[in-house]
Short mmCIF file of C-alpha atoms in Angstrom, two decimals:
data_model
loop_
_atom_site.label_atom_id
_atom_site.label_comp_id
_atom_site.label_asym_id
_atom_site.label_seq_id
_atom_site.Cartn_x
_atom_site.Cartn_y
_atom_site.Cartn_z
CA UNK A 12 62.47 75.89 87.83
CA UNK A 13 64.28 73.12 89.72
CA UNK A 14 66.67 72.72 86.80
CA UNK A 15 67.55 76.44 86.68
CA UNK A 16 68.31 76.42 90.40
CA UNK A 17 70.59 73.41 89.96
CA UNK A 18 72.32 74.95 86.92
CA UNK A 19 72.85 78.26 88.73
CA UNK A 20 74.77 76.36 91.39
CA UNK A 21 77.46 75.31 88.89
CA UNK A 22 79.12 78.72 88.33
CA UNK A 23 78.89 79.39 92.07
CA UNK A 24 80.71 76.12 92.75
CA UNK A 25 83.26 76.97 90.04
CA UNK A 26 83.90 80.39 91.58
CA UNK A 27 84.31 78.99 95.09
CA UNK A 28 86.81 76.37 93.89
CA UNK A 29 88.65 79.00 91.80
CA UNK A 30 88.90 81.28 94.85
CA UNK A 31 90.22 78.48 97.07
CA UNK A 32 92.81 77.53 94.47
CA UNK A 33 93.89 81.16 93.95
CA UNK A 34 94.25 81.56 97.71
CA UNK A 35 96.33 78.36 97.91
CA UNK A 36 98.62 79.76 95.21
CA UNK A 37 98.79 83.14 96.98
CA UNK A 38 97.13 84.88 94.06
CA UNK A 39 94.53 87.66 94.32
CA UNK A 40 90.84 86.66 94.14
CA UNK A 41 88.92 87.34 90.93
CA UNK A 42 85.26 88.24 90.49
CA UNK A 43 85.21 86.69 87.05
CA UNK A 44 85.73 83.02 86.31
CA UNK A 45 88.96 83.19 84.39
CA UNK A 46 91.91 80.95 83.58
CA UNK A 47 94.03 83.86 82.46
CA UNK A 48 97.61 83.70 83.77
CA UNK A 49 96.94 80.94 86.25
CA UNK A 50 99.09 77.87 86.91
CA UNK A 51 98.08 74.58 85.27
CA UNK A 52 96.87 73.20 88.61
CA UNK A 53 94.17 75.90 88.85
CA UNK A 54 93.25 75.44 85.20
CA UNK A 55 92.87 71.66 85.58
CA UNK A 56 90.95 71.97 88.85
CA UNK A 57 88.60 74.45 87.17
CA UNK A 58 87.96 72.05 84.30
CA UNK A 59 87.27 69.12 86.65
CA UNK A 60 84.97 71.29 88.78
CA UNK A 61 82.94 72.32 85.72
CA UNK A 62 82.53 68.69 84.67
CA UNK A 63 81.63 67.56 88.18
CA UNK A 64 79.15 70.43 88.47
CA UNK A 65 77.41 69.45 85.23
CA UNK A 66 77.45 65.78 86.21
CA UNK A 67 75.78 66.71 89.52
CA UNK A 68 73.02 68.54 87.62
CA UNK A 69 72.50 65.46 85.41
CA UNK A 70 72.36 63.08 88.36
CA UNK A 71 70.46 65.25 90.85
CA UNK A 72 67.68 66.55 88.58
CA UNK A 73 65.73 63.26 88.14
CA UNK A 74 65.87 62.71 91.90
CA UNK A 75 64.74 66.31 92.56
CA UNK A 76 61.57 65.77 90.51
CA UNK A 77 60.80 62.43 92.13
CA UNK A 78 61.96 60.25 89.26
CA UNK A 79 65.10 58.17 88.98
CA UNK A 80 68.07 58.47 86.68
CA UNK A 81 67.37 55.41 84.53
CA UNK A 82 63.70 56.21 84.00
CA UNK A 83 64.31 59.89 83.20
CA UNK A 84 67.14 59.47 80.69
CA UNK A 85 65.77 56.16 79.41
CA UNK A 86 62.64 57.98 78.24
CA UNK A 87 64.77 60.59 76.50
CA UNK A 88 66.79 57.93 74.67
CA UNK A 89 64.21 55.37 73.50
CA UNK A 90 65.62 52.12 72.11
CA UNK A 91 63.63 51.98 68.90
CA UNK A 92 63.79 53.15 65.29
CA UNK A 93 64.23 56.79 66.44
CA UNK A 94 67.89 55.94 67.02
CA UNK A 95 68.26 56.43 63.26
CA UNK A 96 67.80 60.15 63.80
CA UNK A 97 71.12 60.28 65.65
CA UNK A 98 72.86 58.97 62.53
CA UNK A 99 70.92 61.40 60.33
CA UNK A 100 71.84 64.35 62.56
CA UNK A 101 75.51 63.37 62.71
CA UNK A 102 75.69 62.75 58.94
CA UNK A 103 74.11 66.13 58.16
CA UNK A 104 76.42 68.03 60.52
CA UNK A 105 79.50 66.23 59.19
CA UNK A 106 78.44 66.76 55.56
CA UNK A 107 77.76 70.50 55.97
CA UNK A 108 80.97 71.18 57.90
CA UNK A 109 83.09 69.06 55.56
CA UNK A 110 81.75 70.90 52.50
CA UNK A 111 82.41 74.25 54.19
CA UNK A 112 85.99 73.29 55.08
CA UNK A 113 86.67 72.06 51.52
CA UNK A 114 85.41 75.37 50.09
CA UNK A 115 87.32 77.44 52.63
CA UNK A 116 90.47 75.45 51.97
CA UNK A 117 90.13 75.97 48.22
CA UNK A 118 89.70 79.74 48.65
CA UNK A 119 92.36 80.24 51.29
CA UNK A 120 90.00 80.94 54.18
CA UNK A 121 91.63 78.09 56.07
CA UNK A 122 95.12 76.74 55.50
CA UNK A 123 96.70 73.39 56.17
CA UNK A 124 99.12 73.90 59.03
CA UNK A 125 99.88 70.84 61.13
CA UNK A 126 100.63 72.11 64.59
CA UNK A 127 101.12 70.75 68.10
CA UNK A 128 103.42 67.86 68.91
CA UNK A 129 102.83 64.52 67.13
CA UNK A 130 102.13 62.60 70.33
CA UNK A 131 99.42 65.06 71.35
CA UNK A 132 97.93 64.91 67.85
CA UNK A 133 97.79 61.11 67.95
CA UNK A 134 96.17 61.18 71.40
CA UNK A 135 93.57 63.66 70.15
CA UNK A 136 92.90 61.54 67.08
CA UNK A 137 92.41 58.40 69.17
CA UNK A 138 90.14 60.30 71.55
CA UNK A 139 88.18 62.00 68.78
CA UNK A 140 85.12 59.72 68.80
CA UNK A 141 84.93 59.32 72.61
CA UNK A 142 85.43 63.10 73.08
CA UNK A 143 82.70 63.92 70.57
CA UNK A 144 80.25 61.50 72.18
CA UNK A 145 81.11 62.54 75.73
CA UNK A 146 80.83 66.25 74.95
CA UNK A 147 77.54 65.79 73.10
CA UNK A 148 75.99 63.53 75.74
CA UNK A 149 76.99 65.83 78.63
CA UNK A 150 75.64 69.00 77.00
CA UNK A 151 72.49 67.34 75.65
CA UNK A 152 71.67 65.81 79.01
CA UNK A 153 72.13 69.14 80.80
CA UNK A 154 70.61 71.59 78.33
CA UNK A 155 67.92 69.50 76.66
CA UNK A 156 67.39 66.59 79.08
CA UNK A 157 67.29 68.79 82.17
CA UNK A 158 66.83 72.51 81.37
CA UNK A 159 64.49 72.32 78.38
CA UNK A 160 62.67 69.30 79.80
CA UNK A 161 62.06 71.19 83.04
CA UNK A 162 60.92 74.39 81.30
CA UNK A 163 58.43 72.38 79.24
CA UNK A 164 57.25 70.45 82.29
CA UNK A 165 56.94 73.22 84.83
CA UNK A 166 55.89 76.29 82.84
CA UNK A 167 53.01 77.22 80.57
CA UNK A 168 55.28 78.94 78.06
CA UNK A 169 54.64 78.14 74.39
CA UNK A 170 57.10 75.69 72.83
CA UNK A 171 58.86 78.40 70.82
CA UNK A 172 59.45 80.48 73.96
CA UNK A 173 60.87 77.44 75.75
CA UNK A 174 63.15 76.79 72.77
CA UNK A 175 64.41 80.39 72.73
CA UNK A 176 64.99 80.51 76.49
CA UNK A 177 66.77 77.14 76.52
CA UNK A 178 68.91 78.17 73.54
CA UNK A 179 69.81 81.43 75.28
CA UNK A 180 70.88 79.57 78.42
CA UNK A 181 72.88 77.11 76.31
CA UNK A 182 74.71 79.94 74.53
CA UNK A 183 75.27 81.97 77.71
CA UNK A 184 76.73 78.95 79.50
CA UNK A 185 79.61 78.93 77.00
CA UNK A 186 80.60 82.42 78.13
CA UNK A 187 80.42 82.03 81.91
CA UNK A 188 84.17 81.68 82.02
CA UNK A 189 86.21 84.54 80.56
CA UNK A 190 86.89 83.70 76.91
CA UNK A 191 89.03 85.13 74.14
CA UNK A 192 86.16 86.27 71.92
CA UNK A 193 82.52 87.11 72.50
CA UNK A 194 81.37 87.82 68.95
CA UNK A 195 80.84 84.07 68.50
CA UNK A 196 77.75 84.32 70.76
CA UNK A 197 75.22 84.49 67.86
CA UNK A 198 76.76 81.26 66.52
CA UNK A 199 76.25 79.52 69.83
CA UNK A 200 72.72 80.91 70.03
CA UNK A 201 71.90 79.55 66.55
CA UNK A 202 73.38 76.17 67.52
CA UNK A 203 71.27 76.23 70.70
CA UNK A 204 68.13 76.99 68.67
CA UNK A 205 68.82 74.06 66.32
CA UNK A 206 69.44 71.59 69.15
CA UNK A 207 66.44 72.79 71.17
CA UNK A 208 64.18 72.64 68.10
CA UNK A 209 65.43 69.09 67.43
CA UNK A 210 64.49 68.04 70.96
CA UNK A 211 61.15 69.87 71.00
CA UNK A 212 60.20 68.41 67.62
CA UNK A 213 61.08 64.80 68.38
CA UNK A 214 60.55 64.54 72.15
CA UNK A 215 63.82 62.65 72.56
CA UNK A 216 67.53 63.40 72.42
CA UNK A 217 68.70 61.26 69.49
CA UNK A 218 68.58 63.91 66.77
CA UNK A 219 70.16 66.68 68.84
CA UNK A 220 72.80 64.22 70.10
CA UNK A 221 73.70 63.22 66.55
CA UNK A 222 73.96 66.81 65.31
CA UNK A 223 76.00 67.84 68.33
CA UNK A 224 78.39 64.87 68.20
CA UNK A 225 78.85 65.23 64.41
CA UNK A 226 79.69 68.90 64.80
CA UNK A 227 82.22 68.30 67.56
CA UNK A 228 83.73 65.43 65.58
CA UNK A 229 84.57 67.58 62.54
CA UNK A 230 85.56 70.68 64.47
CA UNK A 231 87.91 68.84 66.83
CA UNK A 232 89.13 66.53 64.08
CA UNK A 233 90.43 69.29 61.80
CA UNK A 234 91.73 71.49 64.61
CA UNK A 235 95.35 70.21 64.71
CA UNK A 236 95.64 70.33 60.91
CA UNK A 237 94.08 73.62 59.85
CA UNK A 238 94.45 77.25 60.72
CA UNK A 239 91.69 79.78 60.23
CA UNK A 240 92.70 82.67 58.00
CA UNK A 241 89.29 84.26 57.85
CA UNK A 242 87.55 86.54 57.31
CA UNK A 243 85.71 85.66 60.48
CA UNK A 244 82.30 86.52 59.03
CA UNK A 245 82.78 83.60 56.62
CA UNK A 246 84.69 81.04 58.68
CA UNK A 247 83.94 81.88 62.29
CA UNK A 248 87.05 81.44 64.37
CA UNK A 249 89.22 78.81 65.94
CA UNK A 250 86.90 76.08 67.23
CA UNK A 251 83.70 77.84 66.16
CA UNK A 252 83.28 77.33 62.40
CA UNK A 253 79.53 77.73 62.82
CA UNK A 254 79.97 81.30 64.10
CA UNK A 255 80.38 82.76 60.59
CA UNK A 256 77.35 83.86 58.58
CA UNK A 257 77.18 80.68 56.40
CA UNK A 258 77.42 78.57 59.56
CA UNK A 259 74.64 80.48 61.31
CA UNK A 260 72.48 80.32 58.18
CA UNK A 261 73.05 76.55 58.00
CA UNK A 262 72.11 76.04 61.65
CA UNK A 263 68.95 78.13 61.42
CA UNK A 264 67.99 76.57 58.07
CA UNK A 265 68.39 73.10 59.53
CA UNK A 266 66.27 74.13 62.54
CA UNK A 267 63.57 75.50 60.21
CA UNK A 268 63.43 72.23 58.25
CA UNK A 269 63.09 70.16 61.43
CA UNK A 270 60.36 72.47 62.77
CA UNK A 271 58.54 72.42 59.43
CA UNK A 272 58.68 68.64 59.03
CA UNK A 273 57.75 67.90 62.62
CA UNK A 274 54.92 70.47 62.66
CA UNK A 275 55.39 70.93 66.39
CA UNK A 276 55.41 74.71 66.37
CA UNK B 14 102.57 107.08 67.55
CA UNK B 15 103.71 110.11 69.55
CA UNK B 16 106.30 112.56 68.38
CA UNK B 17 109.72 110.95 68.17
CA UNK B 18 111.62 114.02 69.37
CA UNK B 19 109.52 114.20 72.50
CA UNK B 20 110.22 110.57 73.13
CA UNK B 21 113.93 111.21 72.95
CA UNK B 22 113.70 114.02 75.49
CA UNK B 23 111.62 112.08 77.97
CA UNK B 24 113.34 108.78 77.44
CA UNK B 25 109.98 107.18 76.72
CA UNK B 26 109.72 104.49 74.15
CA UNK B 27 106.44 103.03 73.10
CA UNK B 28 106.03 100.61 70.26
CA UNK B 29 102.75 99.34 71.49
CA UNK B 30 104.04 97.26 74.35
CA UNK B 31 102.46 99.63 76.82
CA UNK B 32 99.19 99.66 74.98
CA UNK B 33 98.88 95.91 75.14
CA UNK B 34 101.21 94.90 77.93
CA UNK B 35 99.46 91.57 78.55
CA UNK B 36 100.23 90.14 75.14
CA UNK B 37 103.57 88.55 74.39
CA UNK B 38 105.96 89.69 71.65
CA UNK B 39 107.47 87.64 68.89
CA UNK B 40 110.63 87.90 66.85
CA UNK B 41 111.14 86.68 63.31
CA UNK B 42 114.46 85.21 62.32
CA UNK B 43 115.08 84.01 58.80
CA UNK B 44 117.82 81.74 60.09
CA UNK B 45 115.52 79.99 62.51
CA UNK B 46 114.33 76.51 61.91
CA UNK B 47 111.24 75.18 63.66
CA UNK B 48 113.43 74.38 66.64
CA UNK B 49 113.70 77.36 68.91
CA UNK B 50 117.32 76.61 69.84
CA UNK B 51 118.66 76.27 66.35
CA UNK B 52 119.63 79.75 65.21
CA UNK B 53 122.60 80.32 63.00
CA UNK B 54 122.84 84.09 63.27
CA UNK B 55 123.38 84.90 66.93
CA UNK B 56 124.32 88.52 66.16
CA UNK B 57 120.97 89.19 64.48
CA UNK B 58 119.18 87.60 67.36
CA UNK B 59 121.12 89.71 69.86
CA UNK B 60 120.37 92.88 67.89
CA UNK B 61 116.66 92.16 67.91
CA UNK B 62 116.71 91.28 71.58
CA UNK B 63 118.54 94.49 72.49
CA UNK B 64 116.21 96.67 70.50
CA UNK B 65 113.17 94.98 72.01
CA UNK B 66 114.61 95.15 75.53
CA UNK B 67 115.17 98.86 75.08
CA UNK B 68 111.46 99.18 74.51
CA UNK B 69 110.70 97.29 77.69
CA UNK B 70 110.13 93.89 76.09
CA UNK B 71 112.19 91.27 77.86
CA UNK B 72 110.81 88.05 76.43
CA UNK B 73 110.51 87.27 72.75
CA UNK B 74 108.97 84.18 71.20
CA UNK B 75 111.02 83.21 68.15
CA UNK B 76 109.52 82.20 64.85
CA UNK B 77 111.17 81.09 61.65
CA UNK B 78 110.04 81.18 57.99
CA UNK B 79 108.37 77.78 58.38
CA UNK B 80 106.09 79.24 61.04
CA UNK B 81 104.77 82.28 59.18
CA UNK B 82 101.14 81.11 59.17
CA UNK B 83 101.23 80.36 62.88
CA UNK B 84 102.87 83.71 63.66
CA UNK B 85 100.35 85.55 61.49
CA UNK B 86 97.45 83.78 63.20
CA UNK B 87 98.71 84.76 66.63
CA UNK B 88 99.25 88.39 65.58
CA UNK B 89 95.78 88.42 64.04
CA UNK B 90 94.14 86.94 67.13
CA UNK B 91 95.93 89.35 69.46
CA UNK B 92 97.82 86.52 71.17
CA UNK B 93 100.96 88.43 70.22
CA UNK B 94 101.20 92.21 70.54
CA UNK B 95 103.70 92.43 67.72
CA UNK B 96 106.80 91.03 66.11
CA UNK B 97 110.39 92.21 65.76
CA UNK B 98 112.32 91.79 62.53
CA UNK B 99 116.00 92.14 61.72
CA UNK B 100 115.31 94.36 58.71
CA UNK B 101 112.62 95.49 56.34
CA UNK B 102 113.40 92.69 53.89
CA UNK B 103 112.33 90.25 56.58
CA UNK B 104 109.06 92.15 57.09
CA UNK B 105 108.39 91.90 53.37
CA UNK B 106 109.33 88.21 53.36
CA UNK B 107 106.94 87.57 56.22
CA UNK B 108 104.05 89.51 54.66
CA UNK B 109 104.64 87.81 51.33
CA UNK B 110 104.32 84.44 53.02
CA UNK B 111 100.95 85.30 54.52
CA UNK B 112 99.33 87.64 51.97
CA UNK B 113 95.81 86.66 53.04
CA UNK B 114 96.39 87.77 56.59
CA UNK B 115 98.10 91.15 56.06
CA UNK B 116 94.90 93.15 56.51
CA UNK B 117 93.75 91.26 59.57
CA UNK B 118 97.17 91.57 61.22
CA UNK B 119 97.26 95.31 60.76
CA UNK B 120 93.60 95.75 61.70
CA UNK B 121 94.25 93.78 64.89
CA UNK B 122 96.74 96.51 65.83
CA UNK B 123 99.76 94.22 65.74
CA UNK B 124 103.06 96.10 65.57
CA UNK B 125 105.76 95.07 63.14
CA UNK B 126 109.02 96.48 64.44
CA UNK B 127 112.41 96.59 62.78
CA UNK B 128 115.60 96.58 64.85
CA UNK B 129 117.87 98.70 62.67
CA UNK B 130 121.67 98.71 62.79
CA UNK B 131 122.23 102.43 62.61
CA UNK B 132 121.97 104.09 66.02
CA UNK B 133 122.22 107.54 64.54
CA UNK B 134 119.13 106.98 62.44
CA UNK B 135 116.64 109.65 63.20
CA UNK B 136 113.15 108.27 63.44
CA UNK B 137 110.98 109.11 60.47
CA UNK B 138 107.31 109.70 60.76
CA UNK B 139 104.43 109.68 58.36
CA UNK B 140 101.32 107.63 57.89
CA UNK B 141 101.73 105.01 55.26
CA UNK B 142 100.89 101.62 53.98
CA UNK B 143 101.07 99.18 56.81
CA UNK B 144 102.25 99.92 60.26
CA UNK B 145 105.91 99.23 60.59
CA UNK B 146 107.85 100.65 63.47
CA UNK B 147 111.57 100.85 63.77
CA UNK B 148 113.85 101.16 66.73
CA UNK B 149 117.55 101.90 66.50
CA UNK B 150 119.92 99.34 67.91
CA UNK B 151 121.62 99.47 71.23
CA UNK B 152 124.22 102.13 71.89
CA UNK B 153 127.88 101.18 71.89
CA UNK B 154 128.48 103.57 74.75
CA UNK B 155 130.16 101.89 77.72
CA UNK B 156 129.59 102.60 81.37
CA UNK B 157 132.90 103.90 82.76
CA UNK B 158 132.60 102.01 86.06
CA UNK B 159 131.21 98.64 85.06
CA UNK B 160 132.52 98.58 81.46
CA UNK B 161 129.20 97.12 80.53
CA UNK B 162 127.33 98.45 77.54
CA UNK B 163 125.09 101.21 78.78
CA UNK B 164 121.58 101.15 77.43
CA UNK B 165 120.21 104.52 76.41
CA UNK B 166 116.51 103.92 76.03
CA UNK B 167 115.92 107.43 74.79
CA UNK B 168 117.59 106.70 71.47
CA UNK B 169 115.27 103.81 70.72
CA UNK B 170 112.56 106.04 69.46
CA UNK B 171 110.24 104.16 67.18
CA UNK B 172 108.61 105.77 64.22
CA UNK B 173 106.11 104.79 61.62
CA UNK B 174 107.80 104.35 58.28
CA UNK B 175 106.57 103.20 54.93
CA UNK B 176 106.90 99.64 53.79
CA UNK B 177 108.87 99.64 50.60
CA UNK B 178 107.26 99.56 47.18
CA UNK B 179 107.42 95.82 46.99
CA UNK B 180 105.38 95.33 50.13
CA UNK B 181 102.91 98.05 49.18
CA UNK B 182 102.42 96.66 45.70
CA UNK B 183 102.11 93.14 47.00
CA UNK B 184 99.59 94.23 49.57
CA UNK B 185 97.45 96.18 47.15
CA UNK B 186 97.46 93.51 44.44
CA UNK B 187 96.67 90.93 46.99
CA UNK B 188 93.77 92.91 48.48
CA UNK B 189 91.87 92.84 45.23
CA UNK B 190 92.48 89.12 44.63
CA UNK B 191 91.59 88.36 48.23
CA UNK B 192 88.28 90.21 48.00
CA UNK B 193 87.25 88.06 45.06
CA UNK B 194 88.31 84.89 46.85
CA UNK B 195 86.32 85.77 49.96
CA UNK B 196 83.20 86.56 47.93
CA UNK B 197 83.54 83.24 46.06
CA UNK B 198 84.06 81.35 49.32
CA UNK B 199 81.02 82.99 50.92
CA UNK B 200 78.76 82.36 47.90
CA UNK B 201 79.87 78.73 47.61
CA UNK B 202 79.45 78.23 51.37
CA UNK B 203 75.84 79.38 51.16
CA UNK B 204 75.30 77.24 48.07
CA UNK B 205 76.72 74.11 49.73
CA UNK B 206 74.68 74.62 52.90
CA UNK B 207 71.52 75.24 50.87
CA UNK B 208 72.05 72.09 48.77
CA UNK B 209 72.37 69.90 51.86
CA UNK B 210 69.31 71.50 53.48
CA UNK B 211 67.16 71.18 50.36
CA UNK B 212 68.18 67.53 50.04
CA UNK B 213 67.29 67.03 53.69
CA UNK B 214 63.92 68.73 53.28
CA UNK B 215 63.00 66.68 50.20
CA UNK B 216 64.09 63.32 51.60
CA UNK B 217 63.26 63.92 55.28
CA UNK B 218 60.53 61.28 55.49
CA UNK B 219 62.73 58.65 53.84
CA UNK B 220 65.82 59.53 55.83
CA UNK B 221 64.20 59.62 59.25
#
């Protein structure tokens, strides 16, 4: 439960920083974490606070359980043939999403619409690989390497229950801040189940890291060039292509194959 | 939409801005290029701005024909409460450019408003295809002291009017085609996902 206590501190820290920033800008306090109608300074500070909060969880957890950072994460990222699973995960995620986008493009569910200014697009393109890796590493370390690891270590819950609880926390964390749409929650839950199953089945982070990074790579990569035309039940929305029914089915199917092949459950 | 006559008496105008006051409003100008400052027809722009202002909308985000998909996406997502058009032909032109999104735009509650020229136009009501509102343009009446045009918000009563036959026909024909496309996309999506997963299941041992 050490991990849950650490994780719970992140939204509290975010709220405190948000309140201080709102006060400094003479704006009324908010109960919800929200970037709605706030100046860029508050928005940026909020983003930095979230990242620092998650980084603190990553760095503090090994120390809190009497280990050290290198030993803890080193064991989760073994330098052996299992590294291949990262490539397999990334290739599968990229293949599935690419096929979906090609089909959706052909049937008018997404349309080519190059938007944003060219300089920003180029910057995003150059940062695509680092952003995908950074995002995947951060979330995998926190939700699999800390939360799921801790639930498996400190509770007697069966593996499937740990997977479901970890996936639920992963999905819920994406909605702590006020967001535009909440119907994408089942998509995030399905993604959480896949990534948690991947970790539970292999005992390391390579497979979940690969899937996660591959997914972010395609989603962020096409973002400046495509617009979602829907319907949402097919395509999901905006940056959540896995939130549609085919996406959810793909995530859960992939999770089922990993669980079946690994015979962990 | 409340009764237009009542609106005239009370001076209340509501084209949806009140219902969704947080969202911004757009305007569509066929003369606009992608650049927001490059508009050939200043009179049309002024007419739209006046009509919108009379309904309590001070800021409009301008879109041109090249930005139809973007505009439609924002209306569909609720980022924009609605859009003002110079005339009904522009509404039809816009809808024709984004046939796939017509349903979603209307279902999202986005208002498509027309700033008409004729101030004496009595608002017409009736539930029809689409949801197009109209507001009459600003009064030419002049304030006797300031000589400035005097706005009379109570004449800007919006009303729901039918899209013309072209838009209705386009919409209906499109709906049927669109349904087939969506079904095909969904079926193929499932098929593609299944193929990848079956391949993965069969070759898992080799691949890992």
